[in-house]
Coordinates of C-alpha atoms in Angstrom, one line a residue:
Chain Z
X2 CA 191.5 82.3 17.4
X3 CA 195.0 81.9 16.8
X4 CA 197.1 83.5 19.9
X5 CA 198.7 86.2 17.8
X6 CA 195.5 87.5 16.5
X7 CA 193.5 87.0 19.8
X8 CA 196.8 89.3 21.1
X9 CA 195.8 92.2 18.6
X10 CA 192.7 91.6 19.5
X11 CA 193.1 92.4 22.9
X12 CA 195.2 95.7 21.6
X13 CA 192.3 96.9 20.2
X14 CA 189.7 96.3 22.6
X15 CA 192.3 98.5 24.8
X16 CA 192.3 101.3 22.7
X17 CA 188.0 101.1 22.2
X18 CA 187.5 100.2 26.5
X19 CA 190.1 104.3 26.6
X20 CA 187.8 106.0 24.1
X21 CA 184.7 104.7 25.8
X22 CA 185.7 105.1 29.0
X23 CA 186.6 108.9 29.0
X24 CA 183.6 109.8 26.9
X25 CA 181.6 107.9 29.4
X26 CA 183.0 110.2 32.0
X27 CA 182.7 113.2 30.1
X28 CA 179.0 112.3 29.4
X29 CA 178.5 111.8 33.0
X30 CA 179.8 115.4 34.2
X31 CA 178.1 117.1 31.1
X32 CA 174.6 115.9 32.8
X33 CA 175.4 116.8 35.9
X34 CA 177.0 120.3 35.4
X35 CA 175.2 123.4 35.2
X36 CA 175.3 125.6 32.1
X37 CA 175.4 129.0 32.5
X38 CA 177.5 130.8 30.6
X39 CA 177.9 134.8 30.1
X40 CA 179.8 136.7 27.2
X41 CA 182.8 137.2 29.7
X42 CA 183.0 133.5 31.0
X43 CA 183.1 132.5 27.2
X44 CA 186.1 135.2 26.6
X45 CA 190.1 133.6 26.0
X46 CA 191.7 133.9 29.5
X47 CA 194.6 136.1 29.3
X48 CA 195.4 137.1 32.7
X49 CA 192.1 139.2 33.3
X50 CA 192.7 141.5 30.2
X51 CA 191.0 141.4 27.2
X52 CA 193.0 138.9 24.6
X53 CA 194.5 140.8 22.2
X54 CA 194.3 139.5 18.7
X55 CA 194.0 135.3 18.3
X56 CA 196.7 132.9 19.2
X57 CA 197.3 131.4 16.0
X58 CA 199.6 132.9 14.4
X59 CA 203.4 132.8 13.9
X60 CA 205.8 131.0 16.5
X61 CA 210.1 130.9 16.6
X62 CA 211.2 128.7 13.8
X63 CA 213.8 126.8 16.1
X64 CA 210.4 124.4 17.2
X65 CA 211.3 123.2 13.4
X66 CA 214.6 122.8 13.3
X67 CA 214.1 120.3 16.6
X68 CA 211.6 118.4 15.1
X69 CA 213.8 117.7 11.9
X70 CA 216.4 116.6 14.3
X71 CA 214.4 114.3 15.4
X72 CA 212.5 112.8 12.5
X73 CA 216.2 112.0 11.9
X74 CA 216.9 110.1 15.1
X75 CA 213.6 108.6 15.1
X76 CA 213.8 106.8 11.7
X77 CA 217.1 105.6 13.5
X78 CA 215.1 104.6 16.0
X79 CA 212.8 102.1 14.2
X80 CA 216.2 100.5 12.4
X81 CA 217.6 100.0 15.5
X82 CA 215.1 97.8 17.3
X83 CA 215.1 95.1 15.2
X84 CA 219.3 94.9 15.1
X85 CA 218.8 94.9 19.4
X86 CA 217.0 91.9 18.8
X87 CA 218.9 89.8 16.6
X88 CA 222.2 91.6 17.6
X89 CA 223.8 88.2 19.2
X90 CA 223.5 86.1 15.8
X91 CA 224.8 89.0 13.3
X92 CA 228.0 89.7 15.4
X93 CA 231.0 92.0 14.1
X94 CA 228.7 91.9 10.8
X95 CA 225.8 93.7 12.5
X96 CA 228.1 95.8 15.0
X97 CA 230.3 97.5 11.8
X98 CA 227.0 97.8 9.8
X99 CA 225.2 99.8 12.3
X100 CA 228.4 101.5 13.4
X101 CA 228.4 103.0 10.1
X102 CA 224.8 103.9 9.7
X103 CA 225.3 105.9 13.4
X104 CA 228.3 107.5 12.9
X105 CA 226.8 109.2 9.9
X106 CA 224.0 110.5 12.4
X107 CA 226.4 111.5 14.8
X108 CA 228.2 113.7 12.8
X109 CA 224.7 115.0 11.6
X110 CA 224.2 115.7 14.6
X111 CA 227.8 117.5 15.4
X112 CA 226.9 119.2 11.9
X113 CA 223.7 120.5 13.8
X114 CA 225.8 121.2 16.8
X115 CA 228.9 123.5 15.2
X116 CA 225.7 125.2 13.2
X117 CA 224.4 126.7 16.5
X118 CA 220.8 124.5 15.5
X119 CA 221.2 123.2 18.8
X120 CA 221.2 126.5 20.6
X121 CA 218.1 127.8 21.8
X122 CA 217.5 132.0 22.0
Chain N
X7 CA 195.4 79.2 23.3
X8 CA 196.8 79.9 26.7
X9 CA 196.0 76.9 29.0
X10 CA 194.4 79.2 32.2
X11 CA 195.9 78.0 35.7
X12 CA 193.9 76.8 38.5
X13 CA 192.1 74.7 35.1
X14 CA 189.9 77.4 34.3
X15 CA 189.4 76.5 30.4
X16 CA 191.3 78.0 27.5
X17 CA 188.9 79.8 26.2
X18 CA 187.3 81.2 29.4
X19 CA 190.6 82.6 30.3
X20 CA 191.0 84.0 27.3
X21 CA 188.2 86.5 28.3
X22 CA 189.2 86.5 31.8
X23 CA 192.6 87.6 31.5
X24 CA 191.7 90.6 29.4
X25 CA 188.7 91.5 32.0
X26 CA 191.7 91.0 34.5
X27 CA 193.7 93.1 32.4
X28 CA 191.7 95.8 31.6
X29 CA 190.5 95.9 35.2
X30 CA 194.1 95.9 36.9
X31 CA 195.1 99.0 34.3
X32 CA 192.0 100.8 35.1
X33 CA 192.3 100.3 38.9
X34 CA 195.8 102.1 38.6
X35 CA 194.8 104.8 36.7
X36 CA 191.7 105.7 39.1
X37 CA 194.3 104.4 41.8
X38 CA 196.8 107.3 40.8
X39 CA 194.5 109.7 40.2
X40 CA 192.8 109.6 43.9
X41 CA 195.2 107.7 45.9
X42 CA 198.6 109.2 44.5
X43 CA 197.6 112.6 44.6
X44 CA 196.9 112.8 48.0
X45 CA 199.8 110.7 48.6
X46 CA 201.7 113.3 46.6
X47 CA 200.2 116.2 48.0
X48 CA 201.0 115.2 51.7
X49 CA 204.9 113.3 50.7
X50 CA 205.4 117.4 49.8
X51 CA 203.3 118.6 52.2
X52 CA 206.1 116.7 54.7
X53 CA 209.1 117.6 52.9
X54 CA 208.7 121.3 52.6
X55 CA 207.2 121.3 56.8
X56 CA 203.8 121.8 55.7
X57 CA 200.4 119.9 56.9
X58 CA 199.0 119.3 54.0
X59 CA 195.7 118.3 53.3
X60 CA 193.5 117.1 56.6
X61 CA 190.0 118.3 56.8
X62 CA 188.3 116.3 54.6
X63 CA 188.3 112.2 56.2
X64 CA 190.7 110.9 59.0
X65 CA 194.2 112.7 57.9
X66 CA 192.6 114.8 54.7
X67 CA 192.2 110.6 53.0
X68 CA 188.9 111.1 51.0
X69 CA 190.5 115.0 49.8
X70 CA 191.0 113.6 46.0
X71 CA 187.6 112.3 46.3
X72 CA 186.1 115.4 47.0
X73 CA 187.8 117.0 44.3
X74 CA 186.6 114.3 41.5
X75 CA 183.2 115.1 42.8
X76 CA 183.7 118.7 42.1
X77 CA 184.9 118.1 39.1
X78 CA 182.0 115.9 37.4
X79 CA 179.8 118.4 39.0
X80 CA 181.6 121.5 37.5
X81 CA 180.9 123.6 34.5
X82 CA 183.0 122.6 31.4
X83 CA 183.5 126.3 30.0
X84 CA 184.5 126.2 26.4
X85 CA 185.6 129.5 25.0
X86 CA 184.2 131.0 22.0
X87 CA 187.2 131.2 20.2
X88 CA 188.5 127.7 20.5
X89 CA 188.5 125.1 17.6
X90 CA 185.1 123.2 19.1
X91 CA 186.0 119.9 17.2
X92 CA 189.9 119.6 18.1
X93 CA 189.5 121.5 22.0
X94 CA 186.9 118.4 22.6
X95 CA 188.9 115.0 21.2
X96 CA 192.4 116.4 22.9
X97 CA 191.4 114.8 26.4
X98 CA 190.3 111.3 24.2
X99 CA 193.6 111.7 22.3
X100 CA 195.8 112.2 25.0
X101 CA 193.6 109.1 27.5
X102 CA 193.6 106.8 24.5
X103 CA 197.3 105.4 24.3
X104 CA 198.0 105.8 28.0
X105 CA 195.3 103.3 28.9
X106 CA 196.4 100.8 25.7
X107 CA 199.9 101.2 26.9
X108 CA 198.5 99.0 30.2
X109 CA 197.8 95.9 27.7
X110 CA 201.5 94.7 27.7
X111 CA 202.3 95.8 30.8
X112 CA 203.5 92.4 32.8
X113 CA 201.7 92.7 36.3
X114 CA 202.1 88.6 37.5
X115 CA 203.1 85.5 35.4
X116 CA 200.3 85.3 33.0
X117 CA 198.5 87.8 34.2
X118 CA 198.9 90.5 31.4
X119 CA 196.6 91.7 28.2
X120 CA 198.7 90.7 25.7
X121 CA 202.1 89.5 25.4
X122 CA 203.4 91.1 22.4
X123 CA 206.4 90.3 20.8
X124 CA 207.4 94.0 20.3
X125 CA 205.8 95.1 23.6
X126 CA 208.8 97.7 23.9
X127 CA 208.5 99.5 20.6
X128 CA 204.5 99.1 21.2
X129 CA 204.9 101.3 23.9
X130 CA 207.8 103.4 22.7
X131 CA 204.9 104.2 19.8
X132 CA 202.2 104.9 22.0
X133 CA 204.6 107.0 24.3
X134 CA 205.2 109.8 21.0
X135 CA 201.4 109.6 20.6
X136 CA 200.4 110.9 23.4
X137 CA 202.3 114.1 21.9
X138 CA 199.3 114.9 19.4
X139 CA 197.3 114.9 22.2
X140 CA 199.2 117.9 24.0
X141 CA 199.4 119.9 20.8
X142 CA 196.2 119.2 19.7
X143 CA 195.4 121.1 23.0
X144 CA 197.6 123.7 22.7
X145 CA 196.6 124.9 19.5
X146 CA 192.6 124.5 19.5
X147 CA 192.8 126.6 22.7
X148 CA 193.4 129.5 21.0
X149 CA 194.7 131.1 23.7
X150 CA 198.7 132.5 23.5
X151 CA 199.7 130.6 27.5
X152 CA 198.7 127.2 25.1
X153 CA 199.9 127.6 22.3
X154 CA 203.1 128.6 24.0
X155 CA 202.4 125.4 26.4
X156 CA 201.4 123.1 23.4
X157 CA 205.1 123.8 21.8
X158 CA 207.1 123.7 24.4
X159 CA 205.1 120.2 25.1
X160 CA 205.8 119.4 21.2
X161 CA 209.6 120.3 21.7
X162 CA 210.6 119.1 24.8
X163 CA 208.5 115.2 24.5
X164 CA 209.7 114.5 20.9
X165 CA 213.6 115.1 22.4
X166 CA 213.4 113.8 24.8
X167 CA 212.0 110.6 23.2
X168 CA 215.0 109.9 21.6
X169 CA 217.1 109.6 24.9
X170 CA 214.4 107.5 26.0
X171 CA 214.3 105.2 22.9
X172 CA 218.5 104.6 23.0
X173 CA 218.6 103.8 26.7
X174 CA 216.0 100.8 26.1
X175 CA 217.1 100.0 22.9
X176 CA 220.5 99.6 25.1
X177 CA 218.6 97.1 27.6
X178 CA 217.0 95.3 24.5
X179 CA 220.5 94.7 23.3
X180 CA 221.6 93.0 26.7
X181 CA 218.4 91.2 26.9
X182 CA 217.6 90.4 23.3
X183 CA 214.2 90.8 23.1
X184 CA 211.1 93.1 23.0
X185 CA 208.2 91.3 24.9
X186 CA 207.8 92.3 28.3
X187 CA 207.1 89.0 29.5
X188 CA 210.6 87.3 28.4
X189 CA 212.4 90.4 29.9
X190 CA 210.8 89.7 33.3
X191 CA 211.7 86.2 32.8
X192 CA 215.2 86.9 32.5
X193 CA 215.7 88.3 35.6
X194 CA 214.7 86.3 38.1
X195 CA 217.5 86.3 40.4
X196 CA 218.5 89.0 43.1
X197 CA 220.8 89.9 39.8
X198 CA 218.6 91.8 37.9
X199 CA 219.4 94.5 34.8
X200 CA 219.9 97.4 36.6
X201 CA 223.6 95.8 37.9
X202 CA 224.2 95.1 34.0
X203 CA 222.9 98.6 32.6
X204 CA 222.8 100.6 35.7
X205 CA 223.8 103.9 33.1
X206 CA 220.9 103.3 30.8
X207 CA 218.5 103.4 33.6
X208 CA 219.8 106.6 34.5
X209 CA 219.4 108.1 31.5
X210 CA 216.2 106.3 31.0
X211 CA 214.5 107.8 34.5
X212 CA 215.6 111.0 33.1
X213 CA 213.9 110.9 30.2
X214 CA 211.1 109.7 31.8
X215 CA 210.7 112.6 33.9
X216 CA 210.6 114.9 30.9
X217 CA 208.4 112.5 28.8
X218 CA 206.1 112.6 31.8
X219 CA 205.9 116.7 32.6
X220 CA 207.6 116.0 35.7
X221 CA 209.8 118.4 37.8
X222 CA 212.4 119.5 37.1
X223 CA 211.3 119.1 33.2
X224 CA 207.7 120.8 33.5
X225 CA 208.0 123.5 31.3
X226 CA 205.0 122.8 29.1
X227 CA 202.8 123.6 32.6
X228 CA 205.0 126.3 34.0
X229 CA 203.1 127.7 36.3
X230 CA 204.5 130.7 37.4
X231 CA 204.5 131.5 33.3
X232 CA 202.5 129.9 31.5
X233 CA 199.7 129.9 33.9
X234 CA 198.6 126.3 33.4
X235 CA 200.6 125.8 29.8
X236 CA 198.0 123.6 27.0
X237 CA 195.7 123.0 29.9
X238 CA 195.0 126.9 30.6
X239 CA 191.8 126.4 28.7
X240 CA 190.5 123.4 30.0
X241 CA 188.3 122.8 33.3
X242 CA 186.1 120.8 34.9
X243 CA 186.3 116.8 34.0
X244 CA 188.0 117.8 30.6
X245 CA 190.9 119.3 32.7
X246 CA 190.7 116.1 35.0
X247 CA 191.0 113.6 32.4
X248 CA 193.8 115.3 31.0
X249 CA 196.1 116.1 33.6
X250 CA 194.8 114.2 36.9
X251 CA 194.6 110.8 35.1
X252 CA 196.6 110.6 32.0
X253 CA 199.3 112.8 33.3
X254 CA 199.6 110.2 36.9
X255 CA 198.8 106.9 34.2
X256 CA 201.8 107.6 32.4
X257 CA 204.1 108.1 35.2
X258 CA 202.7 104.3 36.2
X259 CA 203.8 102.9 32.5
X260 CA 206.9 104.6 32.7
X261 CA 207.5 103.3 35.8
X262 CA 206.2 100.3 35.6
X263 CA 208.3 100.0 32.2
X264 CA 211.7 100.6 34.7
X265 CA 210.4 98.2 36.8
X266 CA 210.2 95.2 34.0
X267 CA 213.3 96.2 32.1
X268 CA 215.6 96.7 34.7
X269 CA 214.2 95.7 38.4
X270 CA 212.8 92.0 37.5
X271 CA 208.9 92.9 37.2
X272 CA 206.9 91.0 39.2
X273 CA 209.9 88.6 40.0
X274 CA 210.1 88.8 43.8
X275 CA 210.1 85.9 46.7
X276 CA 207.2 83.9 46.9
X277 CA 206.0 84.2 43.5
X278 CA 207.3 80.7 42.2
X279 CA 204.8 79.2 44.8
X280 CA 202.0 81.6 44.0
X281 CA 201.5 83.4 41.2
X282 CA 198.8 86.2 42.0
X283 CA 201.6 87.6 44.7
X284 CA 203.6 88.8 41.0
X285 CA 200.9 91.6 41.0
X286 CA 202.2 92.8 44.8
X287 CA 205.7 93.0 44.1
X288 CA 205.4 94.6 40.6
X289 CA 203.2 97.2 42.1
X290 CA 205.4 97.9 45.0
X291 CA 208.0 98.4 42.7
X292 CA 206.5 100.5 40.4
X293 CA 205.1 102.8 43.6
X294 CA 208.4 103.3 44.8
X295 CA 209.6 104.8 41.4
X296 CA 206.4 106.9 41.4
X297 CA 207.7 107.7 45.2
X298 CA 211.1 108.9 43.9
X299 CA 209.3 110.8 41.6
X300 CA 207.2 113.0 43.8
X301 CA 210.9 113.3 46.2
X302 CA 212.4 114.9 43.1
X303 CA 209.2 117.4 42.5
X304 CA 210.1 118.4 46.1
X305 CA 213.6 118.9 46.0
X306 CA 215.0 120.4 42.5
X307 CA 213.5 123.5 40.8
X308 CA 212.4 124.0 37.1
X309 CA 214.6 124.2 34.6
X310 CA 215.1 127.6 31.8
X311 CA 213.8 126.0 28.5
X312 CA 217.0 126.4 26.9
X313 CA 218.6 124.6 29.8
X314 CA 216.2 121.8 28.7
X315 CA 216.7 121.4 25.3
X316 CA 220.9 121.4 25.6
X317 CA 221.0 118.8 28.4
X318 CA 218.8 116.6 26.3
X319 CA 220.5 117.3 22.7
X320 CA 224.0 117.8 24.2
X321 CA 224.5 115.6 27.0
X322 CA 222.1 112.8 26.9
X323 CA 221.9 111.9 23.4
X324 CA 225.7 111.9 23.3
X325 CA 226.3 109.9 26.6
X326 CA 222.9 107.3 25.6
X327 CA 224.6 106.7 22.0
X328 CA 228.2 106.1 23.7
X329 CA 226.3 103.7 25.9
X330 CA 225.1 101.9 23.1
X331 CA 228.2 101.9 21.6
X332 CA 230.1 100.8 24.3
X333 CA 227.7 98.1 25.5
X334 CA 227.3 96.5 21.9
X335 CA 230.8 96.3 21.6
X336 CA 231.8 94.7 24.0
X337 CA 229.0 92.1 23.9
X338 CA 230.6 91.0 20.6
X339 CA 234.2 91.3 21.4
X340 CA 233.2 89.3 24.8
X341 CA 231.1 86.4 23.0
X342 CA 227.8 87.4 24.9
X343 CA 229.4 87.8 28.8
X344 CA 227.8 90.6 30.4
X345 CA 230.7 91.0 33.1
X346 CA 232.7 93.0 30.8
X347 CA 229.3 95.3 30.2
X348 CA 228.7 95.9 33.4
X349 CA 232.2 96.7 34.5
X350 CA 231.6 99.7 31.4
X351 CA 228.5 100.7 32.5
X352 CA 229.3 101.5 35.8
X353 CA 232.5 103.3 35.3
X354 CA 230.6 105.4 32.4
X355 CA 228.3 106.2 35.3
X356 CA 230.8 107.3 37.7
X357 CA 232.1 109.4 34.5
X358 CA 228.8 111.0 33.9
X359 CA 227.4 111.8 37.4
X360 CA 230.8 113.3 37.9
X361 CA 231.1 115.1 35.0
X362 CA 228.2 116.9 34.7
X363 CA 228.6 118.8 37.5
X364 CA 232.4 119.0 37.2
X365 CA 231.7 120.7 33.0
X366 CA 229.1 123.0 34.9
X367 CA 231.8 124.2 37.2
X368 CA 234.0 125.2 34.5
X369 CA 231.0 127.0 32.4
X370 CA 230.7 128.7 35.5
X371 CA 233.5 129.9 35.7
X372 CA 233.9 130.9 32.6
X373 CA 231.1 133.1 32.6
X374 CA 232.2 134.8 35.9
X375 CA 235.4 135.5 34.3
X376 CA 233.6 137.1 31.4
X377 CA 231.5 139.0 33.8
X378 CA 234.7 140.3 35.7
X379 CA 236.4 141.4 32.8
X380 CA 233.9 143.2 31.5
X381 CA 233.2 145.2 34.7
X382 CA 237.0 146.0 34.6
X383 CA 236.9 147.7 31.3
X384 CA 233.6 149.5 32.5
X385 CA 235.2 150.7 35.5
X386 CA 238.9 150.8 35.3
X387 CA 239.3 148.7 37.7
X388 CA 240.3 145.1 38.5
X389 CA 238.1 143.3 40.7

C-alpha cells in the first residue's frame, strides 16, 4: 500500500478502534450494573419537582444569529488554510487577494457589531 | 513504505507503529482520566488549603480507580422521556473524534499514526465535531438544565472555534505547513515558535480553554445553574465516557497541539541520540500545559454568558485577525525574516495584555458614573 493510502488507513482504523472501544466499555458496565428501576427514578430530573411540560420546545433566537456568524468565518476558515501554506510563493499577489476577501468579513462583522447582533440579553 | 528503525521491516512497522500509536493515545486517555484527576483534584485541593483526597491508597492514589469501579458497576438510568436512540450514540459521538484526533498527534520521531499532510485542519475538523456530540446530548435529554447546557455548549465551542482556527492558521503562516511532523521539525533549536508568535499562543490557549469546558469558560456545566449542563441526564459509565475521558482527552490534544506548534514537540536534548526519549519530552510538555490548566480552574471564577460571547466576538476575533494581518505582512514586505514578526508579535502582546484590563477600567467607570448620576436625580443629591 502506497504511504498516503496506508495513512487514511490508519485514520480510519482510529475512528473504528473509538467506536469500539467505548461500546466495549459500555457493554462491560451494562452486565455488570443492576437494573432496577421505579416510575420516579425513570422521571426528568428537575431539581426534585415534578418537570413541568417537555424540554423541547422554543429557545432565544440570538443561538442563530451566532451560528450564522460563524458559518461565515468558518468558510473563511477553510480558504484560508491553504493560502497559509503556499503564502511564501504567492507574495504581495496572495497578501492583497486575501486582504480583500477579509476585509469584506471584517466589516460583516462590524455590520454585525453596530447591529447589536453581537450583544447578548 | 516507511523503513522502521532498529531494522524492523517495512511492512511490520507499518502495523507496529499504528499498534504503538493507538496504544500511546489510549494510555493517555485512561492516563488522564485516573491519573489527572487525582492529580487535579489534589493540585486544587493544595491551592485552596484543602487535603484533598487521602483514604483510599497511600496519599488518596488509587481514589480515581475506585471511582471507575463504581462507575462500571453503577446503574445507567435512562429517563423515560429521553430520545432512546440519540441519548445513547451522544457518549460514541462525543469519544469518537477525540480518540482519532491522537492519530496525527507527533509523540517521538516516527513514532506517530499517521503523518498527514493537513494534520492541522484534520484536527481543527475533528475539534468542531465533537460539538454534535454535546448537543446531541443536550437535546435527547429532554430535560430544560440540558437543553440549556447543550446550547450554551453549541454557542460558546462553535465561537470560540474561530479564534482558535486564526491563531493557528497565524502559526501555519510562519511555518508553512500543516503536518505535524514538519512543524516539530522546524523547531529544533532552544528557538522555538512561541518566541516568533508568542501572541497567537495566547490567544490560542484561550480558546482552548473554552473549546475544552475549562474554567473560566465552563458555562455549558455550570454547576451552581445548570446543575450538571448536557450531562444532567447522564450517569454511571455513560456519564464517565463523556466527561471523565473525552472531556481530560481533549485537553491532552489541545495541549499537546500547543506543544507541537509552538514549544518544539518532542524536540528536546537527547533525542538526536535516541529517538524513543521524543515520547518523554513531548509528554512533559504537554503535562505541564494540562498543569497550567488545572492552576487557572483554581484561581479565576466563571464567567456571565454574555461576558463570554463579547470577549470572544469582540476582543479575540478582532485582535487574532490583526495578528494575522500584521504577521502576513510583514512576512512579505520582509522577504520571509521572522525578526521583524516577532518584534510585532510581541509588542501586540504587551498591547493586548495591557489593554484589556486598561478598556475594562474605563467600562468601569463608566458604569459607576451612570450609577451615580442616577442616584443623584433619585435623591437630590450629589454623591
Amino acid at each position: 500500500m502506497p504511504d498516503y493510502s496506508l495513512s487514511y488507513f490508519y485514520v480510519f482504523t482510529f475512528f473504528g478502534a473509538g467506536a469500539i472501544f467505548v461500546t466495549a466499555l459500555l457493554t462491560l458496565s451494562n452486565l455488570v450494573q443492576p437494573k432496577r428501576s421505579t416510575p420516579e427514578k425513570l422521571t426528568t430530573y428537575e431539581s426534585g419537582e415534578e418537570p413541568v411540560g417537555q424540554a423541547w420546545g422554543r429557545y432565544p433566537s440570538h443561538f442563530y444569529v451566532f451560528a450564522l456568524l460563524f458559518v461565515v468565518f468558518d468558510v473563511e476558515v477553510i480558504f484560508l488554510f491553504p493560502w497559509a501554506v503556499l503564502f511564501r510563493q504567492l507574495g504581495w499577489y496572495g497578501l492583497v487577494e486575501m486582504g480583500i476577501f477579509i476585509l469584506i468579513l471584517v466589516a460583516g462583522l462590524f455590520y454585525a457589531w453596530r447591529k447589536d447582533a453581537l450583544t447578548w440579553y | 513504505m516507511v523503513p522502521g528503525p532498529f531494522g524492523i521491516d517495512p511492512a511490520i512497522w507499518a502495523v507496529l507503529r499504528l499498534v504503538i500509536a493507538l496504544g500511546l493515545a489510549i494510555g493517555l486517555i485512561m492516563n488522564g482520566a485516573l491519573l489527572l484527576i487525582y492529580l487535579e483534584r489534589k493540585i486544587q485541593a493544595v491551592m485552596q488549603d484543602r487535603i484533598g483526597p487521602y483514604h483510599v491508597g497511600p496519599f488518596g492514589l488509587l481514589q480515581t480507580f475506585a471511582d471507575a469501579l463504581k462507575l462500571i458497576a453503577k446503574e445507567d438510568v435512562l429517563s423515560g422521556q429521553t430520545d432512546r436512540a440519540f441519548f445513547l450514540a451522544a457518549p460514541v459521538l462525543v469519544f469518537t473524534p477525540m480518540l482519532a484526533s491522537f492519530v496525527v498527534v507527533p509523540f517521538a520521531p516516527g513514532v506517530v499514526g499517521a503523518d498527514l499532510n493537513i494534520g492541522l485542519l484534520y484536527l481543527t475538523t475533528l475539534g468542531s465535531m465533537g460539538v454534535l456530540g454535546i448537543v446531541m446530548a443536550g437535546w435527547a435529554s429532554n430535560n430544560k438544565y440540558a437543553l440549556m447546557g447543550g446550547l450554551r455548549s453549541a454557542g460558546q465551542l462553535i465561537s470560540y472555534e474561530v479564534p482558535q482556527i486564526l491563531s493557528l492558521v497565524t502559526a501555519v503562516l510562519v511555518l508553512g505547513t500543516l503536518s505535524l511532523v514538519k512543524i516539530t521539525e522546524l523547531q529544533p533549536g532552544p528557538i522555538t515558535n512561541i518566541f516568533v508568535i508568542p501572541l497567537a499562543f495566547v490567544t490560542y490557549f484561550i480558546a482552548a480553554l473554552a473549546e475544552t469546558n475549562r474554567t473560566p469558560f465552563d458555562l455549558p456545566e455550570a454547576e451552581s445553574e445548570l446543575v450538571a449542563g448536557y450531562l444532567t441526564e447522564y450517569s454511571g459509565m455513560r456519564w464517565g465516557t463523556m466527561l471523565a475521558l473525552t472531556e481530560y482527552g481533549n485537553v491532552t490534544v489541545v495541549c499537546g497541539i500547543m506543544t507541537a506548534v509552538w514549544f518544539g514537540g518532542w524536540n528536546g536534548p537527547g533525542v538526536e541520540a535516541f529517538a524513543p526519549l521524543g515520547v518523554v519530552w513531548f509528554t512533559l510538555k504537554t503535562y505541564a500545559f494540562i498543569l497550567a490548566f488545572m492552576w487557572i480552574r483554581a484561581t479565576l471564577p466563571r464567567m456571565r454568558i454574555d461576558q463570554l460571547m463579547s470577549f470572544c466576538w469582540k476582543v479575540l476575533i478582532p485582535v487574532t485577525l490583526l495578528n494575522l494581518g500584521v504577521t502576513a505582512t510583514l512576512l512579505v514586505a520582509f522577504g520571509g525574516d521572522l525578526r521583524p514578526v516577532a518584534f510585532a508579535n510581541w509588542v501586540l502582546l504587551a498591547l493586548f495584555l495591557l489593554g484589556i484590563p486598561a478598556l475594562q477600567q474605563r467600562r468601569l467607570r463608566s458604569v459607576r458614573a451612570r450609577l451615580r448620576s442616577r442616584t443623584a436625580r433619585a435623591t437630590g443629591v450629589a454623591v
